[in-house]
Coordinates of C-alpha atoms and ligand atoms in Angstrom, one line a residue:
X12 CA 118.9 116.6 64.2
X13 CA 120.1 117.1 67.5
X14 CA 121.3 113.4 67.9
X15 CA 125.0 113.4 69.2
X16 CA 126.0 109.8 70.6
X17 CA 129.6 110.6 70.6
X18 CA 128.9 113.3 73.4
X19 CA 127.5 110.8 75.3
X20 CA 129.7 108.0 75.2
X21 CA 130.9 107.1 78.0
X22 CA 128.5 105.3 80.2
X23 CA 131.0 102.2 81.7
X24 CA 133.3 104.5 81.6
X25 CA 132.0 106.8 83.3
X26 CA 133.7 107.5 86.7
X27 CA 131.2 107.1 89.8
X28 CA 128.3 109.1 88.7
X29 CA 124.0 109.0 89.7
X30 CA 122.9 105.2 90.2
X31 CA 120.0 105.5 89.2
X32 CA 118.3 106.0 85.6
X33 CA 114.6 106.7 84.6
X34 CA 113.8 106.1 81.2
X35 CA 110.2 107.3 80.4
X36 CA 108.8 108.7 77.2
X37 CA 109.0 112.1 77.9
X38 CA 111.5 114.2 80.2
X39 CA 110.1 115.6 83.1
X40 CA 110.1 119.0 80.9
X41 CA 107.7 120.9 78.3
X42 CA 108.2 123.4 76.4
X43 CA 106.0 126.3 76.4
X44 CA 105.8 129.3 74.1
X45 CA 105.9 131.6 76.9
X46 CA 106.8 130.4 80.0
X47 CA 110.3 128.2 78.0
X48 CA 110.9 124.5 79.6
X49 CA 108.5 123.6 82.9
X50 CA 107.5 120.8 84.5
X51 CA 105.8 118.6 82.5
X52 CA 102.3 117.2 83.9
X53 CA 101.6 113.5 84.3
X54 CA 101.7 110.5 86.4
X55 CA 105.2 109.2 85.8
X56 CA 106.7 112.9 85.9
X57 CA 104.8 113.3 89.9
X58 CA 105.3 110.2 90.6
X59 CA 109.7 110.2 90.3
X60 CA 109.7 113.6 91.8
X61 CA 109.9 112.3 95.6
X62 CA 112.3 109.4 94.3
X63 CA 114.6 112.6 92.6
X64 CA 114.1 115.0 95.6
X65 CA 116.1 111.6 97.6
X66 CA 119.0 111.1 94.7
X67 CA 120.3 112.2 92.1
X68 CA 119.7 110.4 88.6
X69 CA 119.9 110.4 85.0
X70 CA 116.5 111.0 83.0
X71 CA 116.5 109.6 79.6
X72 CA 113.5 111.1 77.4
X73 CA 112.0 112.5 74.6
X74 CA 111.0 116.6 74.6
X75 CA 107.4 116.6 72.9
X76 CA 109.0 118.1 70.4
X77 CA 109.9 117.2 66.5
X78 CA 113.5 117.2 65.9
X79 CA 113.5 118.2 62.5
X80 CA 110.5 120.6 63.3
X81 CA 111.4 124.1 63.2
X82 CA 114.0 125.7 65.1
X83 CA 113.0 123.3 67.9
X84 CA 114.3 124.4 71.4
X85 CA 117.0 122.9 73.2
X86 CA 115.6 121.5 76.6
X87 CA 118.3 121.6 79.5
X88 CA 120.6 119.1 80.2
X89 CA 120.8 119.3 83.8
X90 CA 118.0 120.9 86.1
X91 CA 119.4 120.5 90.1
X92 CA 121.3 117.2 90.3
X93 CA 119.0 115.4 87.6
X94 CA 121.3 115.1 84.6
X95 CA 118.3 115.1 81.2
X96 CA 119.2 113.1 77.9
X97 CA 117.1 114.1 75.1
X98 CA 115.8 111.3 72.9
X99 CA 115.2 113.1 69.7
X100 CA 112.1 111.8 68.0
X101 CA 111.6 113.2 64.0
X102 CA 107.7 114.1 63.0
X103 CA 107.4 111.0 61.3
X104 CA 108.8 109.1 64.1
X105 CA 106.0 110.9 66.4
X106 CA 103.1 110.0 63.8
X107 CA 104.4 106.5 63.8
X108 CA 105.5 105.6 66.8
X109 CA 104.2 107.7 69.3
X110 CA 100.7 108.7 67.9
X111 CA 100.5 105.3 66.2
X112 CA 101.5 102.3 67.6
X113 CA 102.0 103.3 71.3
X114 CA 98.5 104.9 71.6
X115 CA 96.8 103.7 68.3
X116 CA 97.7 99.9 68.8
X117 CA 99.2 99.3 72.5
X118 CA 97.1 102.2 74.4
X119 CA 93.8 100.6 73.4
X120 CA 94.4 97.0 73.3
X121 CA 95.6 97.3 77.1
X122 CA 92.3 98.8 77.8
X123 CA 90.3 96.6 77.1
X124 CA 89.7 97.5 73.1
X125 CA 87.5 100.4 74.9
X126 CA 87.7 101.6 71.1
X127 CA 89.1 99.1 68.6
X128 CA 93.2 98.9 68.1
X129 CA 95.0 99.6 64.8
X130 CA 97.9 97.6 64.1
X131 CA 100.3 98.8 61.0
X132 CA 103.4 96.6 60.4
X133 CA 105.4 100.1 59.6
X134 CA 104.5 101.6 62.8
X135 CA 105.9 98.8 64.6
X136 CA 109.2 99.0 62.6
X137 CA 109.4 102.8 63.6
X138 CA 108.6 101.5 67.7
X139 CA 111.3 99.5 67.0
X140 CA 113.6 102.1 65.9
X141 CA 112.8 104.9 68.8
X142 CA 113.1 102.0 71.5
X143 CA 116.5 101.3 70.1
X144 CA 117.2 104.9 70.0
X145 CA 116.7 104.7 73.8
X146 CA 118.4 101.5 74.4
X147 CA 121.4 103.0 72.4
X148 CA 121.5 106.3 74.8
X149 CA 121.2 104.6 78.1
X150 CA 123.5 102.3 77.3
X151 CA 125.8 105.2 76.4
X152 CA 125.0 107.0 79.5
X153 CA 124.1 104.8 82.1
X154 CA 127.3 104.5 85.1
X155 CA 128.6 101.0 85.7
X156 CA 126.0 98.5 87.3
X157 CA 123.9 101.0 87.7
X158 CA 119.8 100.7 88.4
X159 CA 117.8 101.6 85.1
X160 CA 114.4 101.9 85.7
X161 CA 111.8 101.7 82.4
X162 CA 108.9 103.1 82.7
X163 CA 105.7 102.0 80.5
X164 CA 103.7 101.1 77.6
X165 CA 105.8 102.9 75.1
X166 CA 109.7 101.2 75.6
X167 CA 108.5 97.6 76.6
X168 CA 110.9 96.3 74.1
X169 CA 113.9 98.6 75.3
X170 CA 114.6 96.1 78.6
X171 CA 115.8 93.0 76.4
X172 CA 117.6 95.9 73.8
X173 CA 119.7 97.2 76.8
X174 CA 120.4 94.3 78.1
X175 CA 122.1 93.5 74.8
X176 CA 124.3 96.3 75.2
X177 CA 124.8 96.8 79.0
X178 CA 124.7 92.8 81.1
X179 CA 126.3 95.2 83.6
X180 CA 123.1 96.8 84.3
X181 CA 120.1 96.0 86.9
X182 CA 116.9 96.5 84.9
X183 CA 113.1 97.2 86.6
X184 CA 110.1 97.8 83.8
X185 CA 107.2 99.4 85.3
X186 CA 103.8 99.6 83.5
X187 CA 101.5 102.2 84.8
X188 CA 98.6 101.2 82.9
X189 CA 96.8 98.0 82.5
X190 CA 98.1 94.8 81.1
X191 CA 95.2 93.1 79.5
X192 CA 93.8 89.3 79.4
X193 CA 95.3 86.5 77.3
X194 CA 93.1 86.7 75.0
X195 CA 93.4 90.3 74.3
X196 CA 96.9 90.6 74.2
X197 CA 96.9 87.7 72.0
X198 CA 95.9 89.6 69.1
X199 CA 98.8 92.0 68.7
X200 CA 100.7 90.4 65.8
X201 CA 103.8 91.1 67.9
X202 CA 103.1 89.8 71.0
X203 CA 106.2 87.7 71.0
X204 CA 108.2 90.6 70.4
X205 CA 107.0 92.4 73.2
X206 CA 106.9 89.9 76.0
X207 CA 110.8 88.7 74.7
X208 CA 111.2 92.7 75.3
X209 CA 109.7 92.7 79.0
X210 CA 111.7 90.1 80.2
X211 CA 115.4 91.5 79.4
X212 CA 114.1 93.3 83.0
X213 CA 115.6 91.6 86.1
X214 CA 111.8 92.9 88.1
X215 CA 108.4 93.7 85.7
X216 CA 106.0 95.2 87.8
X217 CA 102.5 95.9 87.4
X218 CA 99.5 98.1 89.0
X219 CA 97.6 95.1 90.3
X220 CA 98.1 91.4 90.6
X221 CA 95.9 90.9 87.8
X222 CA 98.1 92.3 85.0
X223 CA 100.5 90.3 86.7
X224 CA 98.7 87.4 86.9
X225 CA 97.8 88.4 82.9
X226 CA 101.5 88.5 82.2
X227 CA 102.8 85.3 83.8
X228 CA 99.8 83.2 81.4
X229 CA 100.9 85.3 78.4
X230 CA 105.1 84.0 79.0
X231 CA 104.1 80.6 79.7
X232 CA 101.6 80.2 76.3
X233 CA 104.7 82.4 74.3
X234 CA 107.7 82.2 75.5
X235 CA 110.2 79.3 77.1
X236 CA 110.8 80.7 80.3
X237 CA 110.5 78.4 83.3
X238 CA 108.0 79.9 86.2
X239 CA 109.2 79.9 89.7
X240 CA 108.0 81.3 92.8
X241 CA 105.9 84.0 90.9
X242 CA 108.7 85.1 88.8
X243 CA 110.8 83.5 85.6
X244 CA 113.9 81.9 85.8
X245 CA 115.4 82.7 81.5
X246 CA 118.5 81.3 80.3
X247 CA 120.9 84.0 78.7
X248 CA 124.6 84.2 77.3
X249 CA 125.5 84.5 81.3
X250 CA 123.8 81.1 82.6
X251 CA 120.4 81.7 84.2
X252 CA 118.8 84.6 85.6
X253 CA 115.6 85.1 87.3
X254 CA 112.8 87.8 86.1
X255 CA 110.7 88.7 89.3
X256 CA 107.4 89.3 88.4
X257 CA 105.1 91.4 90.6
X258 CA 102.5 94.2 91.2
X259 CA 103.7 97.4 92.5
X260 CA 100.4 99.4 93.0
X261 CA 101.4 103.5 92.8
X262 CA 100.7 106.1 95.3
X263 CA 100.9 109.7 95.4
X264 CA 102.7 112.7 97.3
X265 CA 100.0 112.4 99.9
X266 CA 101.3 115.0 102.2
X267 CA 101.3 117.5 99.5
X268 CA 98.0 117.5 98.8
X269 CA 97.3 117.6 102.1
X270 CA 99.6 120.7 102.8
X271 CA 98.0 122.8 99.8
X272 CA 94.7 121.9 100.7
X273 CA 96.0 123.2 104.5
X274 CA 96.7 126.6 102.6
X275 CA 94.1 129.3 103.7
X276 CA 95.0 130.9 99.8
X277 CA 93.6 127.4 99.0
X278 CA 90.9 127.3 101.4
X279 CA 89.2 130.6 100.7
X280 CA 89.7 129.3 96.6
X281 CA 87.5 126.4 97.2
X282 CA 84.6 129.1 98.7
X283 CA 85.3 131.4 95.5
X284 CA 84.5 128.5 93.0
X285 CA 81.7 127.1 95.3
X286 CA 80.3 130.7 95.1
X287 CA 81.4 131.1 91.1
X288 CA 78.8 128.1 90.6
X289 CA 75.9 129.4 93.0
X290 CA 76.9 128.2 96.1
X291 CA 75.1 124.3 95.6
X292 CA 74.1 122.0 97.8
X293 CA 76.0 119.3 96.2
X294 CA 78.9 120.0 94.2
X295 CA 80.5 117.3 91.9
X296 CA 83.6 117.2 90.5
X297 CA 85.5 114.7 87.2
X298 CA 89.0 115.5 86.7
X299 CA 90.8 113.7 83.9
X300 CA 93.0 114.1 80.8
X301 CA 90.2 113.9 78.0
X302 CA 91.0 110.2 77.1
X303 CA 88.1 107.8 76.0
X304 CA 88.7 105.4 78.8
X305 CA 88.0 107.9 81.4
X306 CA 84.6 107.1 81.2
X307 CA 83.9 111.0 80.8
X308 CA 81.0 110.2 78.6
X309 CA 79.1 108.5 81.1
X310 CA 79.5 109.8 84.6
X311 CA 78.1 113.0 82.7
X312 CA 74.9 110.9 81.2
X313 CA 74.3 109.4 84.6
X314 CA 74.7 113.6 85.9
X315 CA 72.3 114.2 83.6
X316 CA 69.9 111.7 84.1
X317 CA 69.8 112.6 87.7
X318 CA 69.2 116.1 86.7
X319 CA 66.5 116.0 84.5
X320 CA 65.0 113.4 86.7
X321 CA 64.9 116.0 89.8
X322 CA 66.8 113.2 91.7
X323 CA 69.2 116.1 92.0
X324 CA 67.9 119.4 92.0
X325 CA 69.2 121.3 88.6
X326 CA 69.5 124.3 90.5
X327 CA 70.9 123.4 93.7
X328 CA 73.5 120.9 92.0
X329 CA 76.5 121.9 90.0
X330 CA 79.3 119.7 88.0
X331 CA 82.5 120.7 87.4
X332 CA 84.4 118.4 84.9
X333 CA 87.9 119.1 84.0
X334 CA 89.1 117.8 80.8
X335 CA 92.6 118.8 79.6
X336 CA 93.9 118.2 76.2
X337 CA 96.2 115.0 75.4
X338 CA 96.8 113.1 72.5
X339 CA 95.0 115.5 70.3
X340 CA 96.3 114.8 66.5
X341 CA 94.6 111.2 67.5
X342 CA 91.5 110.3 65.7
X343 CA 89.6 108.9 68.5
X344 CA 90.7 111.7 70.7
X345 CA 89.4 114.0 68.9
X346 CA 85.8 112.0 68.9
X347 CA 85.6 111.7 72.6
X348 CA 86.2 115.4 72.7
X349 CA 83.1 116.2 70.5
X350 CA 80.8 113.5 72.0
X351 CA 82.0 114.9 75.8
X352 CA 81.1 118.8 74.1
X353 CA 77.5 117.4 72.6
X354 CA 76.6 116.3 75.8
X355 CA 77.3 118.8 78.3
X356 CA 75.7 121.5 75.9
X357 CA 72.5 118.8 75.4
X358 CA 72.4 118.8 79.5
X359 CA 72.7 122.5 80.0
X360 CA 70.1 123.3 76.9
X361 CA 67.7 120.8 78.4
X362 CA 67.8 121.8 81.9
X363 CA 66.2 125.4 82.5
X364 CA 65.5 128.2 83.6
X365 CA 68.1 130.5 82.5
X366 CA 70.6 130.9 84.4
X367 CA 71.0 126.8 84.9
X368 CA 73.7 125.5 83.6
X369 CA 74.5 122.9 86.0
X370 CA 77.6 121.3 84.0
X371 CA 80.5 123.3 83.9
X372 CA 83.4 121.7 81.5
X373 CA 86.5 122.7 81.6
X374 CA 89.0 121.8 78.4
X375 CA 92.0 123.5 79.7
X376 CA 95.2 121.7 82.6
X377 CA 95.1 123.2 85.9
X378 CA 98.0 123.5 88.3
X379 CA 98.2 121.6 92.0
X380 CA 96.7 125.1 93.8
X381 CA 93.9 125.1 91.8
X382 CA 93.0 121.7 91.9
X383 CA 93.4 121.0 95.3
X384 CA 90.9 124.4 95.6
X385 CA 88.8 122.2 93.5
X386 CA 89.1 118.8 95.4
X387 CA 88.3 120.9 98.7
X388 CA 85.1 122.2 97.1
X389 CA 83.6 119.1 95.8
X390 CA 81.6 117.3 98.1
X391 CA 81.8 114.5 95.7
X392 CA 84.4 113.4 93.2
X393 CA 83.3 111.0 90.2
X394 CA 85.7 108.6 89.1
X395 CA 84.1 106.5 86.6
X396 CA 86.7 105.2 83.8
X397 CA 86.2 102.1 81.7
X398 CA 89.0 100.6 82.5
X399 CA 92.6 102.5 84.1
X400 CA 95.6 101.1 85.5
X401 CA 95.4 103.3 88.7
X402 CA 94.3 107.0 88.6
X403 CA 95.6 109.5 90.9
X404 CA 93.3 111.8 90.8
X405 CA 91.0 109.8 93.1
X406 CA 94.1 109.3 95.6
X407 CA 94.9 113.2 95.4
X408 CA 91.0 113.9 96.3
X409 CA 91.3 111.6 99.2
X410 CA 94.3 113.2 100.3
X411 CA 93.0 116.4 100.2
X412 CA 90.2 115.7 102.1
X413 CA 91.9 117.1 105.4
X414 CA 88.0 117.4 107.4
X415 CA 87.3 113.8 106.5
X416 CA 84.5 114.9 104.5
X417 CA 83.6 114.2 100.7
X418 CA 82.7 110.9 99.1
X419 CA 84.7 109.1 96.0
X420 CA 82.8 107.3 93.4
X421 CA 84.8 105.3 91.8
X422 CA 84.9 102.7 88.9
X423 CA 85.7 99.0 89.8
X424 CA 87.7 98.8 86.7
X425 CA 90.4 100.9 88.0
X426 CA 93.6 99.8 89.8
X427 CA 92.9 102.3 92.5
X428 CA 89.3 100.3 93.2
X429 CA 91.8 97.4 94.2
X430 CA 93.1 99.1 97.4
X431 CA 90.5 101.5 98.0
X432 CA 87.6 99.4 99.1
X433 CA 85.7 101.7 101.4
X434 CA 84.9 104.0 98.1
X435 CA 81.5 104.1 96.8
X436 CA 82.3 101.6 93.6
X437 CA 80.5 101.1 90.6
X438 CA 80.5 99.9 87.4
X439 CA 80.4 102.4 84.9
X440 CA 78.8 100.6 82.1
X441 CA 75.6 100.1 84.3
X442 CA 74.2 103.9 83.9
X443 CA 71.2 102.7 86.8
X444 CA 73.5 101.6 88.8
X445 CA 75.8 104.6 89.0
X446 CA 73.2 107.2 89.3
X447 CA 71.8 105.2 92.4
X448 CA 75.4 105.1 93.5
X449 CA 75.6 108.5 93.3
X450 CA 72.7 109.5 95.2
X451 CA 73.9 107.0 98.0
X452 CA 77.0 108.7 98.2
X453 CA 76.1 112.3 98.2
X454 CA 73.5 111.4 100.8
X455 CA 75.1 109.3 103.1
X456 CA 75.2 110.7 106.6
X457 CA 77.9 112.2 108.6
X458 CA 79.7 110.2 110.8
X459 CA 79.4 106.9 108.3
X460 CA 80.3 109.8 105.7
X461 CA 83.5 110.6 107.4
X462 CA 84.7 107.0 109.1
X463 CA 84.7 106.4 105.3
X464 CA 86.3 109.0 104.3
X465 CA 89.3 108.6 106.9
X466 CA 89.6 104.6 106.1
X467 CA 90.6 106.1 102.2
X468 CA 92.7 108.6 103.6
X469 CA 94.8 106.5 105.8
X470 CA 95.4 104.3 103.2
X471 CA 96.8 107.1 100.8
X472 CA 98.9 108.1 103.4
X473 CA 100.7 104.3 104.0
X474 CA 100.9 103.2 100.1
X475 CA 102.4 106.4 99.5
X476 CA 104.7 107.3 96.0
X477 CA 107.4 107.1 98.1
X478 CA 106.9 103.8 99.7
X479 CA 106.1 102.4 96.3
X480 CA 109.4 103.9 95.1
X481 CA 111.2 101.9 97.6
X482 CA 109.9 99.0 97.0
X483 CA 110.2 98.7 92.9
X484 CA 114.1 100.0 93.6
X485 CA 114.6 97.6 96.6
X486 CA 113.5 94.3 94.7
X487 CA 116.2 95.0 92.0
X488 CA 119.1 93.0 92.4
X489 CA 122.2 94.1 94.6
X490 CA 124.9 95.4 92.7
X491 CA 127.4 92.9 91.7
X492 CA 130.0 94.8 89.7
X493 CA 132.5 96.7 91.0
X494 CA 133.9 99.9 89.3
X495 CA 137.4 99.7 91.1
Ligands
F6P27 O1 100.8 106.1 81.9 C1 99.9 106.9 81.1 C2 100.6 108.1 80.6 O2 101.6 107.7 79.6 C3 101.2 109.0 81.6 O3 102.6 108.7 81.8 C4 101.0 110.3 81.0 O4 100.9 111.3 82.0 C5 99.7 110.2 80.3 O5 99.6 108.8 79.9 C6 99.6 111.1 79.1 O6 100.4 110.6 78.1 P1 101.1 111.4 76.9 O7 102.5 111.4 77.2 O8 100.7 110.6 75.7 O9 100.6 112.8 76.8

């Protein structure tokens, strides 16, 4: 195992060094067979990019990879002025932890019980262990006083665990997806565990001010911690300290989808795959990793209904759904995958005459170029999850929407549906409902069409990644130790 603490000990002692550190599951790498370490896809990864291209930091991680697998590669330790600690994670560790409890147990019980949550005392005792593991190397690595930032569902028990090692340390825990009702959180046997973990944070910040709102409820039934103003006030070894509680809603790098979608390499892309699918009249478009609460499922039942009903015409009408892999060595992963493959081969072998195949599905990731070639095509992007703590990808269609043209449909069970009001929402249980929403949208005329359009795309622009950034980091407390 590739697990040398005594290399990294020196954190306090460390003279000056990066203020800032990200601890996330994964490091902002991946390792490919032929390309080595690249950047890693995924909301977290994009999302610290604009904060890392301003500072430089420390990122505390884990690989992907097993560390007892074989002959696992070494990922860099330093890429530019971002310094990478590898959190080595064994195979039974990823089965357990990972695999397990983070998206077996947590992953599903935050959404909602979408599909029903599995709780195994050992995986929790192995959770346990790997958020130690990255408590332990922060606090080994992390300068004096400086800012740690947590990120998500997998290390809510690593705030309280550093805090433990480092009091020197200013603490923010961000969860990117959604914190669930008190009545649904109540059910994971460790609740207590996990809210004790949250609130070693000096800031907890959520997606919208209902997972807040969800969080506060759950601290005052399970914890004694004294509400005020919004926030916590906790009594520790050091007298009392407060625990701001708040919401934080995400953003993207606006401007960059904007820029590509500027490109005329990505311009004359968008008329190739409008072409590649017989030049339609209306083109949709799905983008999401192939998760069960993406609502995949249904947006294409409601296509097809619309289809088969001639409401849409099957041959003047294409659908483009991009699905990439994730999570695939997990059971219910691999059933969304075949029921999302059943249907779009049901719809295209219903729908003649040959030569129609109006669904095009697409199990493969796809780089920024390409997708913003693909948000510039679509005159309409369907956004239809069960439940989802933001999503992006509605955001980065929006922003890439440079002519003001294109409609979003998008589920009010998002976070995004929160802030972006002038979408065309619906509620992706009710199939009637979408479909009729769909229609509406792809039929709504110009000028109403594009004021709409523009209201989502100034929005974008102002709740930006970077403005969001700012404002996690600048509610942390000021530094109060001095290294002199
Ligand atoms: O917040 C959800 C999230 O953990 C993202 O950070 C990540 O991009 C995505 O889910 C995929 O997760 P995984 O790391 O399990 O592939």
């Amino acid at each position: 195992m590739r697990f040398d603490r005594r290399s990294r000990r020196r954190g306090k002692d460390r003279e000056g060094g990066p203020d800032l550190v990200i601890v996330a599951n994964r490091l902002p790498l991946e390792f490919d067979a032929d390309e080595g370490w690249r950047r890693a896809p995924g909301g977290v990864v994009s999302a610290m990019e604009s904060v890392l291209r301003e500072q430089a930091a420390i990122w505390v991680g884990w690989s992907g990879q097993a560390s007892d697998g074989s002959d696992p590669p070494e990922p860099p330790t330093q890429v530019g002025d971002l310094e990478l600690v590898e959190v080595p994670l064994t195979r039974s560790e990823i089965a357990a932890h990972y695999e397990g409890f983070s998206n077996g147990a947590l992953w599903p019980n935050y959404h909602g019980g979408i599909v029903a949550p599995v709780y195994h005392r050992s995986q929790f005792e192995a959770h346990r262990t790997v958020n130690a593991r990255f408590a332990d190397l922060v606090a080994d690595t992390a300068p004096l006083g400086a800012r740690v930032w947590v990120h998500d569902y997998q290390l809510q028990l690593v705030p309280t665990m550093l805090r433990e090692r480092r009091p020197d340390l200013r603490i923010g825990f961000f969860l990117h997806i959604p914190f669930p009702p008190v009545e649904v959180f109540s059910q994971l046997p460790w609740r207590t565990q996990l809210l004790e973990g949250l609130m070693g944070a000096d800031v907890v910040g959520f997606q919208t001010n209902d997972a807040a709102v969800n969080f506060r409820r759950l601290v005052g039934r399970f914890l004694d911690a004294q509400e005020v103003d919004g926030g916590f006030e906790v009594e520790d070894a050091d007298g009392t300290r407060r625990v701001t509680v708040a919401a934080f809603p995400i953003g993207i790098r606006a401007s960059d989808y904007a820029d590509l979608a500027a490109l005329p390499e990505v311009q004359q892309r968008a008329k190739q795959i409008r072409a590649d699918v017989g030049d339609p009249d209306v083109l949709l478009l799905g983008v999401d990793r192939l998760d069960y609460t993406k609502g995949i499922d249904v947006r294409i039942q409601a296509v097809t209904e619309l289809l088969l009903d001639g409401d849409l015409d099957p041959e003047r009408t294409a659908f483009i759904q991009v699905a990439p892999p994730t999570r695939a060595k997990v059971e219910e992963y691999q059933k969304i995958r075949s029921d999302v493959e059943l249907l779009v081969s049901r719809a295209n072998g219903s729908l003649g005459p040959v030569g129609t195949n109006p669904i095009h599905y697409m199990h493969q990731a796809m780089g920024p170029d390409e997708l913003a070639a693909l948000y510039c095509a679509a005159d309409a992007m369907l956004v239809t999850p069960l439940r989802d703590g933001m999503n992006l990808v509605a955001k980065e269609y929006v922003a890439a929407r440079i002519n003001n043209r294109g409609a979003l449909v998008l589920s009010e069970f998002t976070g995004a549906a929160e802030q972006m009001t002038d979408a065309w929402l619906i509620n992706p249980y009710d199939i009637g409902g979408m479909k009729r929403t769909i229609l509406r949208a792809v039929n709504e005329p110009g000028q109403s069409a594009q004021a709409r359009m523009a209201a989502l795309r100034e929005g974008v622009f102002t709740h930006d990644v970077s403005r969001w950034a700012r404002d996690f980091l600048d509610s942390l407390p000021a530094q109060t130790h001095d290294d002199t």
